[in-house]
C-alpha atoms as one frame of an Amber mdcrd trajectory, in Angstrom:
protein
  35.239  95.548-121.783  35.055  95.815-125.558  35.238  92.995-128.096  38.920
  93.559-128.811  39.836  93.155-125.136  37.737  89.998-124.808  39.251  88.540
-127.973  42.804  89.166-126.775  42.183  87.193-123.604  40.342  84.401-125.418
  43.347  83.934-127.708  45.435  83.413-124.583  43.400  80.296-123.907  44.329
  78.475-127.095  45.754  75.123-125.951  48.800  75.282-128.213  50.021  78.370
-126.351  49.718  76.867-122.855  50.007  80.341-121.371  47.952  80.020-118.151
  49.997  78.814-115.230  47.702  76.743-113.033  44.182  75.333-112.800  42.532
  74.570-109.480  39.263  72.753-108.995  36.721  71.721-106.409  34.233  68.953
-107.209  31.050  69.346-105.153  28.062  67.049-104.699  24.493  68.164-105.363
  23.980  68.730-101.615  27.103  70.904-101.154  29.602  68.301 -99.926  33.171
  68.576-101.276  34.050  65.360-103.103  37.588  66.313-104.126  39.921  69.229
-104.819  42.926  69.442-107.117  45.615  71.760-108.489  47.145  71.200-111.931
  50.007  73.078-113.602  48.723  73.681-117.117  51.955  72.540-118.793  51.551
  69.092-117.185  48.159  68.501-118.803  47.906  66.188-121.828  46.952  68.101
-124.965  43.400  66.745-125.126  42.668  67.558-121.477  44.194  71.002-121.879
  41.867  71.728-124.799  38.815  70.601-122.795  39.699  72.882-119.868  40.512
  75.868-122.094  37.197  75.453-123.952  35.332  75.785-120.644  37.219  78.944
-119.694  36.822  80.471-123.158  33.071  80.092-122.779  33.180  82.486-119.795
  34.562  85.189-122.113  31.941  84.515-124.792  28.511  85.989-125.180  26.855
  89.361-125.548  27.875  92.209-123.226  24.820  93.474-121.391  23.043  90.132
-121.671  25.022  87.112-120.474  28.149  89.184-119.830  27.651  91.775-117.080
  30.151  94.165-115.515  30.197  94.000-111.715  31.519  97.192-110.128  33.266
  97.465-106.759  33.154 100.662-104.745  36.362 102.264-103.494  35.429 101.119
 -99.973  34.987  97.530-101.150  38.377  97.626-102.854  40.008  98.812 -99.641
  38.104  96.879 -96.971  35.639  94.472 -98.587  36.157  90.787 -97.769  34.922
  89.680-101.183  37.386  91.932-103.023  40.198  90.896-100.671  39.686  87.203
-101.434  39.620  87.790-105.198  42.706  90.012-105.021  44.584  87.433-102.948
  43.730  84.677-105.409  45.058  86.843-108.211  48.188  88.127-106.478  49.182
  84.692-105.160  48.519  83.004-108.527  46.081  80.682-106.687  48.754  79.470
-104.244  47.196  80.980-101.102  45.358  77.988 -99.628  43.365  80.055 -97.150
  42.012  82.306 -99.895  41.256  79.358-102.196  39.328  77.510 -99.477  37.489
  80.673 -98.444  36.463  81.188-102.059  35.229  77.609-102.400  33.154  78.009
 -99.233  31.522  81.184-100.538  30.630  79.524-103.823  29.299  76.386-102.152
  27.205  78.479 -99.773  25.568  80.249-102.695  25.402  77.571-105.379  22.968
  74.713-105.300  22.935  72.099-108.020  20.456  72.729-110.807  16.945  72.151
-109.548  17.993  71.519-105.938  16.463  74.693-104.540  13.047  73.793-105.925
  13.246  70.042-105.324  10.251  68.717-103.427  11.704  65.329-102.474  14.980
  63.505-101.786  14.586  61.692-105.114  14.400  65.019-106.978  17.437  66.308
-105.081  19.510  63.249-105.947  18.562  63.664-109.608  20.155  67.117-109.581
  23.686  67.724-110.819  26.933  67.778-108.940  29.101  70.714-109.977  32.727
  71.627-110.565  34.314  74.915-109.495  37.301  75.734-111.711  39.845  78.518
-111.224  42.592  79.556-113.626  45.412  82.056-113.219  47.268  83.725-116.060
  49.758  86.538-116.546  49.419  88.296-119.899  52.412  90.235-121.240  50.535
  93.085-122.891  52.164  93.870-126.265  53.860  97.236-126.520  51.827  99.883
-128.341  53.375 103.041-129.756  51.747 106.464-130.036  50.335 105.559-133.469
  48.450 102.594-132.064  50.799 100.046-133.642  51.583  97.011-131.473  54.722
  94.928-131.191  54.042  91.470-129.739  57.772  90.929-129.231  57.916  93.760
-126.696  55.952  94.243-123.476  56.100  96.727-120.655  52.992  95.638-118.701
  51.753  92.383-117.189  48.024  91.791-116.824  47.533  89.246-114.051  44.036
  87.810-113.778  41.901  84.879-112.670  39.053  83.153-114.461  36.387  81.093
-112.744  33.699  78.833-114.162  31.026  76.745-112.456  30.083  73.673-114.484
  27.331  71.111-113.868  28.535  67.505-113.643  25.790  65.141-114.721  25.557
  61.379-114.707  25.064  59.723-118.080  22.842  56.701-118.615  24.230  53.200
-119.259  24.368  52.673-123.017  25.552  50.277-125.683  28.995  51.316-126.919
  31.661  50.079-129.347  34.917  48.764-127.850  37.697  49.072-130.417  40.111
  46.539-128.880  37.469  43.807-128.905  35.709  44.930-132.094  32.417  44.407
-130.281  29.579  46.336-128.701  29.135  46.117-124.933  27.322  48.024-122.227
  29.130  51.168-121.103  28.342  51.966-117.500  27.029  55.326-116.323  29.670
  58.014-115.884  29.921  61.613-114.662  30.433  64.230-117.382  31.325  67.925
-117.068  28.943  70.244-118.923  29.325  73.780-120.260  29.622  76.494-117.572
  26.424  77.809-116.037  28.231  80.880-114.715  31.707  82.298-114.168  33.714
  85.501-114.081  36.923  87.323-114.945  38.740  89.391-112.313  39.894  92.072
-112.704  38.410  93.536-115.892  40.837  94.232-118.728  40.378  97.800-119.970
  42.625 100.222-121.819  45.311  97.504-121.940  45.511  97.266-118.149  43.746
  95.917-115.062  40.688  97.641-113.648  40.501  96.285-110.085  37.167  98.037
-109.554  35.393  95.725-112.007  34.802  92.050-112.671  33.059  90.578-115.727
  30.312  88.125-114.744  29.114  85.409-117.148  25.832  83.514-116.977  24.658
  81.028-119.581  21.022  81.939-118.911  20.599  85.710-119.034  17.235  85.372
-117.295  18.833  83.827-114.179  20.225  86.499-111.844  22.201  84.087-109.583
  21.702  86.667-106.843  23.193  84.642-103.984  26.354  83.935-105.991  26.789
  87.599-106.889  26.298  88.696-103.290  28.660  86.062-101.829  31.439  86.403
-104.397  31.273  90.104-105.300  29.382  91.612-102.371  27.155  93.397-104.862
  23.664  93.411-106.274  23.352  92.171-109.830  21.864  94.615-112.345  18.407
  93.727-113.605  18.756  90.561-115.742  18.684  91.103-119.501  15.398  89.246
-119.994  13.736  91.373-117.305  15.202  94.551-118.795  13.725  93.654-122.183
  10.312  92.884-120.734  10.276  96.024-118.594  11.379  98.229-121.487   8.664
  96.806-123.735   6.038  97.458-121.063   7.238 101.036-120.541   7.241 101.680
-124.302   3.763 100.279-124.866   2.258 102.048-121.845   3.831 105.405-122.640
   3.110 105.575-126.363  -0.490 104.326-126.180  -2.142 104.913-129.595   1.172
 106.064-131.084   2.688 102.612-130.555   2.310 101.694-134.236   4.193  99.291
-136.468   5.760 102.217-138.318   7.150 103.683-135.091   8.526 100.356-133.862
  10.100  99.698-137.268  11.798 103.087-137.185  13.055 102.618-133.605  14.337
  99.126-134.422  16.178 100.325-137.510  17.692 103.367-135.757  19.050 101.381
-132.802  20.063  98.406-134.972  22.126 100.696-137.212  23.915 102.178-134.203
  24.622  98.659-132.906  26.092  97.653-136.268  28.347 100.710-136.232  29.454
  99.904-132.685  30.098  96.273-133.605  32.302  97.308-136.526  34.556  99.232
-134.122  36.239  96.525-132.024  37.539  99.156-129.591  34.109 100.648-128.875
  32.421  99.959-125.563  29.055  98.146-125.698  26.308 100.568-126.729  24.068
 101.617-123.826  21.159 104.063-123.817  19.606 106.296-121.174  15.940 107.181
-121.013  16.701 110.601-122.459  18.577 109.071-125.418  15.699 106.683-126.154
  13.303 109.639-125.954  15.354 111.418-128.628  15.194 108.294-130.776  11.412
 108.169-130.362  10.963 111.802-131.313  13.167 111.224-134.360  10.886 108.326
-135.328   7.732 110.448-135.307   6.500 110.098-131.721   4.889 113.251-130.360
   6.730 115.322-127.775   4.003 114.617-125.226   4.220 110.809-125.549   8.027
 110.915-125.637   8.006 112.897-122.364   5.719 110.309-120.781   8.119 107.575
-121.910  11.100 109.285-120.254   9.163 109.641-116.998   8.075 105.994-116.964
  11.602 104.902-117.881  12.938 106.779-114.842  10.354 105.072-112.625  11.276
 101.612-113.923  15.070 101.863-114.260  16.215 105.110-112.660  16.537 108.526
-114.268  20.204 108.179-115.248  20.393 104.415-115.681  21.852 103.112-118.922
  20.597  99.840-120.342  22.363  97.889-123.103  20.952  98.677-126.537  20.671
  94.923-127.228  17.962  94.914-124.558  16.093  97.752-126.281  15.797  95.973
-129.646  16.643  92.459-130.813  19.302  93.301-133.432  19.223  89.854-135.048
  15.504  89.584-135.673  12.304  91.473-136.324   9.099  89.612-135.576   5.372
  90.327-135.650   2.904  87.964-134.015  -0.781  87.453-133.310  -2.304  84.651
-131.216  -2.431  82.501-134.380   0.385  83.788-136.628   4.069  84.561-136.187
   6.115  86.381-138.839   9.896  86.825-138.749  11.949  88.801-141.241  15.617
  89.670-141.608  16.431  92.487-139.142  17.343  94.885-141.944  14.161  94.200
-143.945  11.399  95.135-141.513  10.106  97.381-144.310   8.611  94.253-145.918
   5.838  94.290-143.304   2.922  96.735-143.246  -0.378  97.005-141.412  -3.630
  97.956-143.109  -7.299  98.239-142.209  -9.369  96.760-145.039 -13.162  96.761
-144.872 -12.896  97.623-141.190 -10.618  94.668-140.355  -6.921  94.959-139.414
  -4.447  93.059-141.625  -0.721  92.418-141.583   0.690  92.630-145.118   3.994
  91.014-146.075   5.598  91.927-149.395   6.456  88.708-151.269  10.078  89.601
-151.994  11.294  86.737-154.211  10.126  83.119-154.294   7.431  82.038-151.854
   7.414  78.527-150.373   4.695  76.700-148.459   6.028  73.708-146.512   9.035
  73.649-148.832   7.008  73.879-152.055   7.214  76.889-154.373   3.828  78.497
-154.934   2.567  80.871-157.600   0.277  83.858-157.212  -2.981  83.770-159.089
  -3.799  86.877-161.069  -7.155  88.406-160.223  -9.624  88.165-163.146 -10.438
  91.449-164.839 -13.631  92.991-163.607
């Protein structure tokens, strides 16, 4: 899904519109016991509660595609016979009214989700300190605005309905007793501990919204921590294997690059690669209809050769890329470079510059010792204090 598609659905979740039809929830204890379930028509919710729910669901559609937003693909066989796809389709088609499908879904989530820290807890005390969690489901039917052959849309007309479900899994943590102000008494008193719903740890949209219609062969999976694969959840809910997590992709790519380039892995080369990919990302970002930029090993090889890497080292890179990711595997460009930063570090020093000004940094060997040089572009501050450069005395 591109940014325009995601934005269209996020606008649907503005509380003043009250477009979604129903919210269902299942409150689960840290050890997997169902505490309560509920179903709420959205139009019955008070305005403040509606806003709180919609904010949680909007979070599932937020983030960076390829990092904490991943596309999960279903095979044709899964779409026809897969139990996971059948449950999701039933939830969608019944607008969350099929009790058997709802309960089956809750069971699959509960089987795969353990409260934060529970899996690694070494004692009962540690387990009880873990969070409960809340499974939320929302159904909505989006009247897709009519679009003519010139690409102009008319929100007053619609010929298609995009029916979808959103899910989010939120930790529910107990607050500590605290001193609080009571308005009616104009006094401060102890407020007892309470249970509070946190931002979603994970969630998904099904089906994906592409080309102004439903793609039943895809779901969009959200995770707050891009380093956490949530493998059991993905297998139980989607019947699929999650692509390599973004953090692991970044680390693996960096290792492949460093190993393949050897002595050619210079600051100049990395600056050129960063700038080339960053520019392409900026161009993609400017086009709201463009799909997230992904690169194959062959495309990265071409980038390397264009940045001065020898043909021999570039060939080695492509081979090692195929070994690590697969010969034809695409990885998101945001996992190739960090488009929002450029940093250089040693064990004792860390330097960060604006992503479009990596040219301010150079490396030099002076009197046999390697140095990192940073051009002082403008005022220089040390601990918030402006400093001046001393002119060298004439020889």
